[in-house]
mmCIF file of C-alpha atoms and ligand atoms in Angstrom:
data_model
loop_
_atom_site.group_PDB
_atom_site.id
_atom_site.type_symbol
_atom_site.label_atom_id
_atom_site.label_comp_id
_atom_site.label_asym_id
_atom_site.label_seq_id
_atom_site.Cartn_x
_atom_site.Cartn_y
_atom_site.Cartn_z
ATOM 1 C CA UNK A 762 -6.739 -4.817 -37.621
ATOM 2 C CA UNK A 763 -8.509 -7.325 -40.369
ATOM 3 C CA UNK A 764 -11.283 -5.736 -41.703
ATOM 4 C CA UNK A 765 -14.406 -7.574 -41.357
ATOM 5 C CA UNK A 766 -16.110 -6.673 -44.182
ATOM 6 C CA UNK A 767 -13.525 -7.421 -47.107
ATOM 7 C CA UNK A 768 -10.407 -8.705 -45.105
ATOM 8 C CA UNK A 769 -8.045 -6.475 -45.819
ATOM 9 C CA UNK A 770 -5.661 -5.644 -43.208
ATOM 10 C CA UNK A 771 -4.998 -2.393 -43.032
ATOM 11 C CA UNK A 772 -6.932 0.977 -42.038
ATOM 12 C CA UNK A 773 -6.900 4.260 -40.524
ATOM 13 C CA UNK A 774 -8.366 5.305 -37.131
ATOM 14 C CA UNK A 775 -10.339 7.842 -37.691
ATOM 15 C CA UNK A 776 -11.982 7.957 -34.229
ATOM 16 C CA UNK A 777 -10.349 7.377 -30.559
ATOM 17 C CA UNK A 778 -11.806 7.531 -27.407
ATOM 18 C CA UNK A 779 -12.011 6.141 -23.874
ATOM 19 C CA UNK A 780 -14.920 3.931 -22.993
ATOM 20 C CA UNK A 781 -14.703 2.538 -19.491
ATOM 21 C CA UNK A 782 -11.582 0.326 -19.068
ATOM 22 C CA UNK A 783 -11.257 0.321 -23.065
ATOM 23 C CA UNK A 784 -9.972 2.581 -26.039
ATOM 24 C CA UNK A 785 -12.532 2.537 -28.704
ATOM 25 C CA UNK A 786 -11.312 2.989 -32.511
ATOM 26 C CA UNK A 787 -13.363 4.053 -35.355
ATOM 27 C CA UNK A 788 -11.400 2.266 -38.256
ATOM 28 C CA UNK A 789 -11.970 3.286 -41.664
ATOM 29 C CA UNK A 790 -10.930 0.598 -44.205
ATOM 30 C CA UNK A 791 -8.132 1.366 -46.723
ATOM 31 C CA UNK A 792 -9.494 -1.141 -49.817
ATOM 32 C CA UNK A 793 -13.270 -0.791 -49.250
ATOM 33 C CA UNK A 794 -13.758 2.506 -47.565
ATOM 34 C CA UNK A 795 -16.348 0.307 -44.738
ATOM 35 C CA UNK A 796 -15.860 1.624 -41.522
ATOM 36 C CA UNK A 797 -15.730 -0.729 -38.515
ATOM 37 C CA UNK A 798 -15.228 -0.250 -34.509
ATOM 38 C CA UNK A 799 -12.576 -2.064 -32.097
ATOM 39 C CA UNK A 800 -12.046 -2.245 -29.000
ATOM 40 C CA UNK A 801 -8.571 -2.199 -27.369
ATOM 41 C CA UNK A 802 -8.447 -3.017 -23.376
ATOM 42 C CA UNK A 803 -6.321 -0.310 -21.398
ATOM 43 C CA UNK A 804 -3.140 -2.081 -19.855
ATOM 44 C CA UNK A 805 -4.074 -2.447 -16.179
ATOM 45 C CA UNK A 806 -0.491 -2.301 -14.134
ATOM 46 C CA UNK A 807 -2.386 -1.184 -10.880
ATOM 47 C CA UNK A 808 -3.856 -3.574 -8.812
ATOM 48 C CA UNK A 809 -2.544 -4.004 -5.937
ATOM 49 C CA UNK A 810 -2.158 -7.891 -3.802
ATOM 50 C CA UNK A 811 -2.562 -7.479 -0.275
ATOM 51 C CA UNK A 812 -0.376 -10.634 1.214
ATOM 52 C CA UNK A 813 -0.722 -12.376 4.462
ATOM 53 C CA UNK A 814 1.278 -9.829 6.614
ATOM 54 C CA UNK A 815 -0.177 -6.878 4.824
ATOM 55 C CA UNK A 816 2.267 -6.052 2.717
ATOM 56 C CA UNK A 817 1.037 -5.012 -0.817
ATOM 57 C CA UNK A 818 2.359 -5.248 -3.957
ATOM 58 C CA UNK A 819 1.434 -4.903 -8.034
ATOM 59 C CA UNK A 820 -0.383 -7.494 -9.676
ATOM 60 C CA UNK A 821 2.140 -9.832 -11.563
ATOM 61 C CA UNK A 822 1.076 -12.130 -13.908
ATOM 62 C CA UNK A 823 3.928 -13.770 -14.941
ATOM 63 C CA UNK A 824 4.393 -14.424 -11.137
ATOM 64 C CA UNK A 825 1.415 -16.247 -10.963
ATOM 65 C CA UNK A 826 1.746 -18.234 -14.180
ATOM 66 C CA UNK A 827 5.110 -19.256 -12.195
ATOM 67 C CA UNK A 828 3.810 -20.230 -9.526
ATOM 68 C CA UNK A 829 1.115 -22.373 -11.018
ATOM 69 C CA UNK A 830 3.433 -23.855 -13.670
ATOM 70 C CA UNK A 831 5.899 -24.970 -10.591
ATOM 71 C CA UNK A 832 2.786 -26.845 -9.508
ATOM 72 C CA UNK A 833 2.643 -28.629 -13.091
ATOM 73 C CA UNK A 834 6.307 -29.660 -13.193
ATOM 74 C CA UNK A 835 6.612 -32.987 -15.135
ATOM 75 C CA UNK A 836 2.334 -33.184 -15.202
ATOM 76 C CA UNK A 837 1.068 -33.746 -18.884
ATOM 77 C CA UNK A 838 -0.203 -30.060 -18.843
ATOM 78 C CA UNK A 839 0.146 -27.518 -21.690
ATOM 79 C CA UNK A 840 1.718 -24.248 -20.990
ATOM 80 C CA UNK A 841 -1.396 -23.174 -23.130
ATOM 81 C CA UNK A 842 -3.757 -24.185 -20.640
ATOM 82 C CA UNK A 843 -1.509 -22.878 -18.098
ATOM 83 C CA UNK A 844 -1.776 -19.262 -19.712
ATOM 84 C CA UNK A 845 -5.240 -19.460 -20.047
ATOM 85 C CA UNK A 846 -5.761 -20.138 -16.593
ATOM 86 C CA UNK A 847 -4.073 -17.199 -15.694
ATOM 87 C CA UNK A 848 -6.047 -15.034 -18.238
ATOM 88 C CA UNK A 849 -9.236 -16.574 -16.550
ATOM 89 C CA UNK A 850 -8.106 -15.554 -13.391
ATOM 90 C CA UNK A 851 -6.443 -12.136 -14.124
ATOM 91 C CA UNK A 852 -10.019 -11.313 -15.956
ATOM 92 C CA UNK A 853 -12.020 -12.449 -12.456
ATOM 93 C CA UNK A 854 -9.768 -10.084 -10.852
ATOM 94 C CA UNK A 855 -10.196 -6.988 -13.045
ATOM 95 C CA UNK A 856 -13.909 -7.799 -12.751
ATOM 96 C CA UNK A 857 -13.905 -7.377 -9.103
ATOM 97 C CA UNK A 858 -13.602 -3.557 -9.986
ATOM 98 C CA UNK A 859 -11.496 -3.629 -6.944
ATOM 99 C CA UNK A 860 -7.875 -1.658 -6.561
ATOM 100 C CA UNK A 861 -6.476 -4.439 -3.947
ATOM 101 C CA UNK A 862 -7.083 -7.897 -3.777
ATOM 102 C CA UNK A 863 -6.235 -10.326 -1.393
ATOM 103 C CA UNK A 864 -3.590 -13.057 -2.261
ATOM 104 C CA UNK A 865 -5.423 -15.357 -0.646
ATOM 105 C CA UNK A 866 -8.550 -14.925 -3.402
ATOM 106 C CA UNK A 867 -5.714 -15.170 -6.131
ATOM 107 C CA UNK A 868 -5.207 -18.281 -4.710
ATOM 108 C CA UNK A 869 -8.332 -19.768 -4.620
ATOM 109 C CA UNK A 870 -9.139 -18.382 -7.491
ATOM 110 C CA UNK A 871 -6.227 -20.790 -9.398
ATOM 111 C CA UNK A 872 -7.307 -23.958 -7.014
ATOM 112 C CA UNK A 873 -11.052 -23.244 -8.053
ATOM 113 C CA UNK A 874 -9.956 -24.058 -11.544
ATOM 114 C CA UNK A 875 -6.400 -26.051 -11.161
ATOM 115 C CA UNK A 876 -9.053 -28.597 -9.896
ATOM 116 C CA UNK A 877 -10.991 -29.178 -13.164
ATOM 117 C CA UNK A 878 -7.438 -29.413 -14.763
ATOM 118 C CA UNK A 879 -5.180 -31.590 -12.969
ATOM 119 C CA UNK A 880 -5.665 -33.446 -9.612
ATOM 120 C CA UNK A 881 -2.152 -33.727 -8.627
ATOM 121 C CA UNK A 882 -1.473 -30.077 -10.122
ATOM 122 C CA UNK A 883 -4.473 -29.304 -8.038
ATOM 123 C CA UNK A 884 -3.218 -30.874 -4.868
ATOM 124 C CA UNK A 885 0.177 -29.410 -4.781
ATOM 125 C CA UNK A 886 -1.148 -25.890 -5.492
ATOM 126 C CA UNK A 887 -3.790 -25.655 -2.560
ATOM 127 C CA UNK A 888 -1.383 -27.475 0.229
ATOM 128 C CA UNK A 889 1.045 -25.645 -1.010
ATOM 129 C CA UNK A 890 -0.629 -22.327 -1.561
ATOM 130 C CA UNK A 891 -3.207 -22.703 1.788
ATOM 131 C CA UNK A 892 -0.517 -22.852 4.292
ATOM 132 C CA UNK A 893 2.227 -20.358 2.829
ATOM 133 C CA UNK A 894 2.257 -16.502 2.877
ATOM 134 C CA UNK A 895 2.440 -15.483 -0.580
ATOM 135 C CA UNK A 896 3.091 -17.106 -4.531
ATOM 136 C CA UNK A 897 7.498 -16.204 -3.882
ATOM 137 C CA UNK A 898 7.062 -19.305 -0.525
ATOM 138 C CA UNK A 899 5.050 -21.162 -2.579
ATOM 139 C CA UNK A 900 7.501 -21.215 -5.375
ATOM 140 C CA UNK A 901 10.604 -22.062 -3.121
ATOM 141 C CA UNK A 902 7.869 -25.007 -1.734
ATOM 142 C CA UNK A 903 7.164 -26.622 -4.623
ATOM 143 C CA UNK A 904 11.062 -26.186 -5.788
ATOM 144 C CA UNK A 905 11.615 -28.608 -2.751
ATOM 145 C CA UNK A 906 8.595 -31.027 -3.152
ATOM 146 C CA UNK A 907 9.693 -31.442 -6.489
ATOM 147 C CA UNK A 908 12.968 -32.123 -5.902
ATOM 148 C CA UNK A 909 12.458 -34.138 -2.898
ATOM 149 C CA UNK A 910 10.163 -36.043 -5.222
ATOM 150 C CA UNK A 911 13.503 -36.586 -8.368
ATOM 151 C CA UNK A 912 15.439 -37.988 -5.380
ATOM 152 C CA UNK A 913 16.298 -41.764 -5.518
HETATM 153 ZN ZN1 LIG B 560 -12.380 -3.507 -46.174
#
């Protein structure tokens, strides 16, 4: 932790506690003595995905940056902008304040903003994503299309 008042970089906590979904640390720096206040978000492993057939299981992130980067194959799109879609998303999703979300929100969720990104990324996500049960079909689906789409 930097601190903001003379840079330095390190400090002592001299304060935790638990403020809503965050850890809050009173930091006391080590050079100038200032004391400062951060903020560390609590690791959220427990939201559930309900899929098509009802089946439920934990969020997974990297899953989802999968599946959207399988939609980007051999588009002009940064993994960075890949990753922050998915942080854009997986914030929307804490924000719900909900334990289980539907994969089918995840979903539009990613089309909502694949859209603004790339058209063809877009494309291949929602036909893709619309008509199959959950991101582990999708992935085998756009394995195909893009393979079908190398083919001479
Ligand atoms: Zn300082």
């Amino acid at each position: 932790m930097i601190c903001p008042y003379c840079g330095n970089e390190a400090s002592r906590v001299v304060d935790t506690r638990e403020v809503g979904d965050a850890i809050r640390r009173r930091r006391e720096c080590l050079k100038c003595s200032e004391r400062f206040t951060t903020y560390e978000r609590i690791a959220k492993s427990n939201l559930m995905v309900v899929k098509r057939d009802g089946r439920r299981e934990p969020f997974d992130r990297q899953k989802l940056f999968q599946g959207i980067h399988m939609a980007c194959t051999k588009l002009p799109i940064p993994t960075q902008v890949i990753e922050e879609l998915v942080t854009e998303v997986e914030a929307n999703l804490y924000r719900l304040g909900r334990p289980e979300v539907p994969s089918r929100i995840i979903g539009e969720m990613v089309i909502e903003r694949l859209r603004l990104v790339d058209q063809l990324a877009y494309v291949r996500f929602a036909s893709v994503y619309r008509s199959f049960p959950d991101l582990e079909t999708l992935k085998s689906v756009v394995d195909d299309l893009v393979e079908r789409k190398d083919a001479p």
